[in-house]
Amino acid sequence: MILEMAQGNFVFQIERSKEDDELEGLTVLVNMMAQEMEASLLHLRYINPRYNYKNLLQAAFVLDCDFKIIHFTTDAVDLLGFDDKFLNNCLFEHLLTESSILLLNDIKSELNYNNGSITVSINYKTKTDLILPTLCTISKLVETENYIISFAVILREEKQDFNLSGTEERNDLMEKLSYADIQLIQKVYDYILANIDLPLPTIQELSRMFNTNEFKLKHVFRLMFNTSIYKFYTTERLKKAHLLIQQTTIPLKNIADLTGFSTYPNFSRAFKNHYGFTPNEIKRR
């Protein structure tokens, strides 16, 4: 947990126990420290720019009828940190948090009922006891009693180097931004990244959503990121598309849909304008 915070990642939490002792008190303090450090960085007038896309890890487990692990991918080993010996014939629930273990019984019943597949949020526990939230697809394999559970995690690299320097006039304006202004833009920024596969609301709609006026929203966002909201949104969609093209075999038309483009020609044109080459020129797996 401390190492994660040292790398600027404050989203991980240590799982709480039901004990009331000094160790549990320390857990609470470490979790609070992560939250306070995140707030402190925001107070120092830095937007947390999250991370650039680096690599897509696609992990999967094959389970028998008792939900015991019989096969797994190397990415699953890398993400959770357990070795092959531990994972072989391990009960799947041993990799989960308590809340996800309780959910597992409902998942089994649902799969037995509809005999298809479901998508559900599952929290894994890593070997270092950190929590890894995922969105898993769980399916029953045809003509067997086995199941496959798969999920994808995007690894991140260094934070994006947004150029916050500029003219003296711009720097003076930056100094005058209030804490509330920084919070506002952080929320807008996070909203865009969390809904990157959906159409971007209009400036009028965004201003209503975040209880501000249109001029302030556009002005402060451009001041912080030196770009418009729409251009930032488009650039992030294209980054995600580039990653999916490189790291998966998903058809290009489906990638266009996944990244919020209404048609493939629109996607291909925007991609070429940004990268200088078309999506089908990228070498795929």
Short mmCIF file of C-alpha atoms in Angstrom, two decimals:
data_model
loop_
_atom_site.label_atom_id
_atom_site.label_comp_id
_atom_site.label_asym_id
_atom_site.label_seq_id
_atom_site.Cartn_x
_atom_site.Cartn_y
_atom_site.Cartn_z
CA MET A 1 0.00 0.00 0.00
CA ILE A 2 2.79 2.45 0.93
CA LEU A 3 4.62 1.60 -2.31
CA GLU A 4 1.45 2.31 -4.31
CA MET A 5 1.13 5.71 -2.64
CA ALA A 6 4.80 6.42 -3.30
CA GLN A 7 4.04 5.99 -7.00
CA GLY A 8 1.21 8.53 -6.73
CA ASN A 9 -1.59 5.95 -6.75
CA PHE A 10 -4.03 6.68 -3.93
CA VAL A 11 -7.00 4.57 -5.11
CA PHE A 12 -6.01 1.29 -3.44
CA GLN A 13 -7.33 0.56 0.03
CA ILE A 14 -6.38 -2.03 2.62
CA GLU A 15 -9.33 -4.29 3.39
CA ARG A 16 -10.84 -3.69 6.84
CA SER A 17 -11.34 -6.54 9.30
CA LYS A 18 -13.88 -6.94 12.09
CA GLU A 19 -11.21 -6.79 14.79
CA ASP A 20 -10.89 -3.88 17.20
CA ASP A 21 -7.16 -3.81 17.89
CA GLU A 22 -4.03 -1.78 17.17
CA LEU A 23 -3.50 -3.41 13.76
CA GLU A 24 -7.00 -2.46 12.67
CA GLY A 25 -6.36 1.07 13.92
CA LEU A 26 -3.21 1.22 11.81
CA THR A 27 -5.20 0.05 8.77
CA VAL A 28 -7.68 2.87 9.27
CA LEU A 29 -4.86 5.41 9.57
CA VAL A 30 -3.13 4.24 6.38
CA ASN A 31 -6.41 4.40 4.43
CA MET A 32 -7.06 7.87 5.82
CA MET A 33 -3.52 8.93 4.91
CA ALA A 34 -4.12 7.93 1.28
CA GLN A 35 -7.29 10.01 1.19
CA GLU A 36 -5.61 12.99 2.88
CA MET A 37 -2.63 12.89 0.52
CA GLU A 38 -4.92 12.88 -2.49
CA ALA A 39 -6.82 15.85 -1.09
CA SER A 40 -3.58 17.66 -0.24
CA LEU A 41 -2.28 17.36 -3.78
CA LEU A 42 -5.55 18.76 -5.04
CA HIS A 43 -5.32 21.62 -2.57
CA LEU A 44 -1.88 22.47 -3.95
CA ARG A 45 -3.70 23.25 -7.19
CA TYR A 46 -2.68 20.23 -9.22
CA ILE A 47 -5.22 18.32 -11.22
CA ASN A 48 -4.46 14.62 -10.80
CA PRO A 49 -4.04 13.62 -14.48
CA ARG A 50 -4.34 9.88 -13.77
CA TYR A 51 -2.11 7.92 -16.16
CA ASN A 52 -1.44 7.20 -19.79
CA TYR A 53 -2.52 3.86 -21.19
CA LYS A 54 0.42 1.46 -21.26
CA ASN A 55 -0.72 -2.14 -21.69
CA LEU A 56 -3.85 -4.21 -21.52
CA LEU A 57 -3.73 -7.38 -19.41
CA GLN A 58 -6.49 -9.90 -20.16
CA ALA A 59 -6.75 -12.39 -17.32
CA ALA A 60 -8.90 -15.51 -17.24
CA PHE A 61 -9.63 -18.50 -15.01
CA VAL A 62 -11.24 -21.79 -16.00
CA LEU A 63 -13.14 -23.33 -13.10
CA ASP A 64 -14.67 -26.76 -12.59
CA CYS A 65 -18.22 -27.32 -11.35
CA ASP A 66 -17.11 -26.65 -7.76
CA PHE A 67 -15.51 -23.35 -8.79
CA LYS A 68 -12.02 -24.75 -8.29
CA ILE A 69 -9.35 -23.32 -10.60
CA ILE A 70 -8.14 -25.78 -13.23
CA HIS A 71 -6.56 -23.37 -15.76
CA PHE A 72 -5.46 -19.72 -15.74
CA THR A 73 -3.58 -17.24 -17.89
CA THR A 74 -0.16 -15.75 -17.20
CA ASP A 75 -1.75 -12.31 -16.91
CA ALA A 76 -3.80 -13.57 -13.96
CA VAL A 77 -0.55 -14.60 -12.26
CA ASP A 78 1.03 -11.20 -12.95
CA LEU A 79 -1.94 -9.19 -11.70
CA LEU A 80 -2.60 -11.06 -8.46
CA GLY A 81 0.98 -12.01 -7.63
CA PHE A 82 0.31 -15.65 -6.71
CA ASP A 83 2.48 -18.40 -8.15
CA ASP A 84 1.29 -21.31 -10.30
CA LYS A 85 1.48 -23.78 -7.43
CA PHE A 86 -0.92 -21.74 -5.31
CA LEU A 87 -3.45 -21.18 -8.09
CA ASN A 88 -3.60 -24.80 -9.29
CA ASN A 89 -6.73 -26.43 -7.80
CA CYS A 90 -7.30 -23.38 -5.59
CA LEU A 91 -10.90 -22.53 -4.75
CA PHE A 92 -11.79 -19.39 -6.66
CA GLU A 93 -13.26 -17.79 -3.53
CA HIS A 94 -9.80 -17.78 -1.93
CA LEU A 95 -8.87 -14.98 -4.34
CA LEU A 96 -11.81 -12.76 -3.40
CA THR A 97 -12.74 -10.24 -0.74
CA GLU A 98 -15.45 -11.18 1.76
CA SER A 99 -18.12 -9.15 -0.05
CA SER A 100 -17.33 -10.84 -3.37
CA ILE A 101 -17.38 -14.29 -1.74
CA LEU A 102 -20.96 -13.62 -0.62
CA LEU A 103 -21.80 -12.50 -4.15
CA LEU A 104 -20.33 -15.70 -5.59
CA ASN A 105 -23.21 -17.85 -4.31
CA ASP A 106 -25.72 -15.65 -6.15
CA ILE A 107 -23.58 -15.86 -9.28
CA LYS A 108 -23.63 -19.67 -9.18
CA SER A 109 -27.41 -19.71 -8.85
CA GLU A 110 -27.82 -17.24 -11.69
CA LEU A 111 -25.56 -19.25 -14.01
CA ASN A 112 -27.38 -22.48 -13.23
CA TYR A 113 -30.67 -20.75 -13.95
CA ASN A 114 -29.94 -19.08 -17.29
CA ASN A 115 -27.08 -21.34 -18.45
CA GLY A 116 -25.43 -18.37 -20.19
CA SER A 117 -23.10 -15.65 -19.03
CA ILE A 118 -23.24 -12.64 -16.74
CA THR A 119 -21.07 -9.60 -16.10
CA VAL A 120 -20.52 -8.55 -12.51
CA SER A 121 -18.17 -6.46 -10.36
CA ILE A 122 -15.74 -8.65 -8.40
CA ASN A 123 -13.00 -7.54 -6.01
CA TYR A 124 -9.87 -9.71 -5.94
CA LYS A 125 -7.30 -9.78 -3.15
CA THR A 126 -3.71 -9.68 -4.34
CA LYS A 127 -0.89 -11.59 -2.69
CA THR A 128 0.05 -8.36 -0.91
CA ASP A 129 -3.55 -8.08 0.42
CA LEU A 130 -4.50 -5.08 -1.70
CA ILE A 131 -7.92 -5.01 -3.33
CA LEU A 132 -8.17 -5.16 -7.15
CA PRO A 133 -11.64 -4.10 -8.36
CA THR A 134 -12.63 -5.65 -11.71
CA LEU A 135 -15.60 -6.10 -14.02
CA CYS A 136 -15.73 -9.84 -14.77
CA THR A 137 -17.58 -11.81 -17.40
CA ILE A 138 -18.52 -15.28 -16.15
CA SER A 139 -19.71 -17.87 -18.69
CA LYS A 140 -20.50 -21.56 -18.68
CA LEU A 141 -18.51 -23.48 -21.29
CA VAL A 142 -20.53 -25.35 -23.88
CA GLU A 143 -21.04 -29.09 -23.29
CA THR A 144 -19.03 -29.08 -20.05
CA GLU A 145 -19.59 -28.36 -16.38
CA ASN A 146 -16.77 -25.84 -16.41
CA TYR A 147 -16.86 -22.04 -16.25
CA ILE A 148 -14.60 -19.29 -17.56
CA ILE A 149 -14.11 -16.01 -15.72
CA SER A 150 -12.34 -13.22 -17.58
CA PHE A 151 -11.50 -9.59 -16.95
CA ALA A 152 -9.18 -6.93 -18.34
CA VAL A 153 -7.02 -4.41 -16.53
CA ILE A 154 -5.27 -1.46 -18.13
CA LEU A 155 -1.83 -0.83 -16.68
CA ARG A 156 -0.67 2.75 -16.49
CA GLU A 157 2.64 4.44 -17.10
CA GLU A 158 3.93 7.85 -16.08
CA LYS A 159 1.38 10.59 -15.56
CA GLN A 160 0.50 12.62 -18.61
CA ASP A 161 2.73 15.65 -18.93
CA PHE A 162 0.13 18.36 -19.24
CA ASN A 163 1.91 21.62 -19.99
CA LEU A 164 0.74 23.87 -17.21
CA SER A 165 3.39 26.44 -17.94
CA GLY A 166 2.93 29.16 -20.50
CA THR A 167 2.80 32.90 -20.76
CA GLU A 168 3.20 35.07 -17.70
CA GLU A 169 -0.42 36.14 -18.08
CA ARG A 170 -1.61 32.53 -18.09
CA ASN A 171 0.51 31.69 -15.05
CA ASP A 172 -0.97 34.64 -13.19
CA LEU A 173 -4.46 33.41 -14.02
CA MET A 174 -3.54 29.94 -12.77
CA GLU A 175 -2.47 31.39 -9.44
CA LYS A 176 -5.88 32.98 -9.02
CA LEU A 177 -7.81 29.72 -9.38
CA SER A 178 -9.65 28.81 -6.21
CA TYR A 179 -9.74 25.43 -4.51
CA ALA A 180 -13.38 25.12 -5.62
CA ASP A 181 -12.34 25.73 -9.25
CA ILE A 182 -9.73 22.95 -9.05
CA GLN A 183 -12.26 20.57 -7.50
CA LEU A 184 -14.76 21.39 -10.24
CA ILE A 185 -12.36 20.63 -13.07
CA GLN A 186 -11.14 17.45 -11.34
CA LYS A 187 -14.74 16.20 -11.24
CA VAL A 188 -15.32 17.06 -14.90
CA TYR A 189 -12.01 15.43 -15.84
CA ASP A 190 -12.87 12.23 -13.94
CA TYR A 191 -16.37 12.16 -15.42
CA ILE A 192 -15.03 12.31 -18.97
CA LEU A 193 -12.54 9.49 -18.36
CA ALA A 194 -15.17 7.31 -16.66
CA ASN A 195 -17.61 7.76 -19.57
CA ILE A 196 -15.16 7.84 -22.45
CA ASP A 197 -17.21 5.30 -24.44
CA LEU A 198 -20.37 7.44 -24.27
CA PRO A 199 -21.27 10.57 -26.25
CA LEU A 200 -19.93 13.71 -24.62
CA PRO A 201 -22.70 15.88 -23.15
CA THR A 202 -22.93 19.42 -24.49
CA ILE A 203 -21.25 22.23 -22.57
CA GLN A 204 -24.71 23.33 -21.45
CA GLU A 205 -25.45 19.84 -20.09
CA LEU A 206 -22.06 19.56 -18.39
CA SER A 207 -22.47 22.95 -16.74
CA ARG A 208 -25.86 21.87 -15.34
CA MET A 209 -24.45 18.54 -14.17
CA PHE A 210 -21.65 20.24 -12.22
CA ASN A 211 -23.65 23.28 -11.11
CA THR A 212 -21.56 25.92 -12.85
CA ASN A 213 -21.85 28.22 -15.83
CA GLU A 214 -20.71 27.47 -19.37
CA PHE A 215 -18.10 30.21 -19.60
CA LYS A 216 -16.40 29.24 -16.34
CA LEU A 217 -16.36 25.55 -17.28
CA LYS A 218 -14.75 26.15 -20.68
CA HIS A 219 -12.38 28.85 -19.45
CA VAL A 220 -10.99 27.01 -16.40
CA PHE A 221 -10.67 23.66 -18.23
CA ARG A 222 -8.70 25.27 -21.06
CA LEU A 223 -6.59 27.16 -18.54
CA MET A 224 -5.70 23.95 -16.69
CA PHE A 225 -5.15 21.66 -19.67
CA ASN A 226 -4.40 24.07 -22.51
CA THR A 227 -7.03 22.37 -24.63
CA SER A 228 -10.80 22.32 -25.01
CA ILE A 229 -13.08 19.82 -23.31
CA TYR A 230 -14.10 18.28 -26.64
CA LYS A 231 -10.54 17.94 -27.91
CA PHE A 232 -9.47 16.32 -24.63
CA TYR A 233 -12.41 13.88 -24.86
CA THR A 234 -11.57 12.97 -28.48
CA THR A 235 -7.87 12.48 -27.72
CA GLU A 236 -8.63 10.13 -24.82
CA ARG A 237 -11.00 8.07 -26.98
CA LEU A 238 -8.34 7.70 -29.65
CA LYS A 239 -5.74 6.63 -27.07
CA LYS A 240 -8.08 3.92 -25.84
CA ALA A 241 -8.80 2.83 -29.43
CA HIS A 242 -5.08 2.65 -30.24
CA LEU A 243 -4.52 0.42 -27.21
CA LEU A 244 -7.40 -1.91 -28.11
CA ILE A 245 -6.17 -2.23 -31.70
CA GLN A 246 -2.65 -3.12 -30.56
CA GLN A 247 -3.52 -5.44 -27.70
CA THR A 248 -6.70 -7.24 -28.79
CA THR A 249 -8.27 -8.92 -31.82
CA ILE A 250 -11.55 -7.03 -31.50
CA PRO A 251 -12.79 -6.01 -34.98
CA LEU A 252 -12.08 -2.39 -35.84
CA LYS A 253 -15.76 -1.56 -36.28
CA ASN A 254 -16.45 -2.84 -32.76
CA ILE A 255 -13.56 -0.78 -31.39
CA ALA A 256 -15.12 2.29 -32.98
CA ASP A 257 -18.35 1.47 -31.11
CA LEU A 258 -16.50 0.81 -27.84
CA THR A 259 -14.81 4.19 -27.99
CA GLY A 260 -18.01 6.13 -28.67
CA PHE A 261 -17.74 6.86 -32.40
CA SER A 262 -21.06 6.82 -34.25
CA THR A 263 -19.65 5.32 -37.47
CA TYR A 264 -16.45 3.61 -38.54
CA PRO A 265 -15.64 6.26 -41.22
CA ASN A 266 -15.82 8.98 -38.54
CA PHE A 267 -13.54 6.91 -36.31
CA SER A 268 -11.04 6.16 -39.08
CA ARG A 269 -10.90 9.82 -40.15
CA ALA A 270 -10.37 11.08 -36.59
CA PHE A 271 -7.75 8.39 -35.96
CA LYS A 272 -5.75 9.33 -39.07
CA ASN A 273 -5.97 13.04 -38.28
CA HIS A 274 -4.56 12.39 -34.81
CA TYR A 275 -1.93 9.70 -35.48
CA GLY A 276 -1.12 10.24 -39.15
CA PHE A 277 -2.13 6.69 -40.18
CA THR A 278 -5.35 4.70 -40.34
CA PRO A 279 -6.44 2.05 -37.77
CA ASN A 280 -5.92 -0.84 -40.21
CA GLU A 281 -2.24 0.11 -40.65
CA ILE A 282 -1.44 -0.89 -37.06
CA LYS A 283 0.17 -4.30 -36.57
CA ARG A 284 -2.18 -6.43 -34.48
CA ARG A 285 -1.74 -9.49 -32.31
#
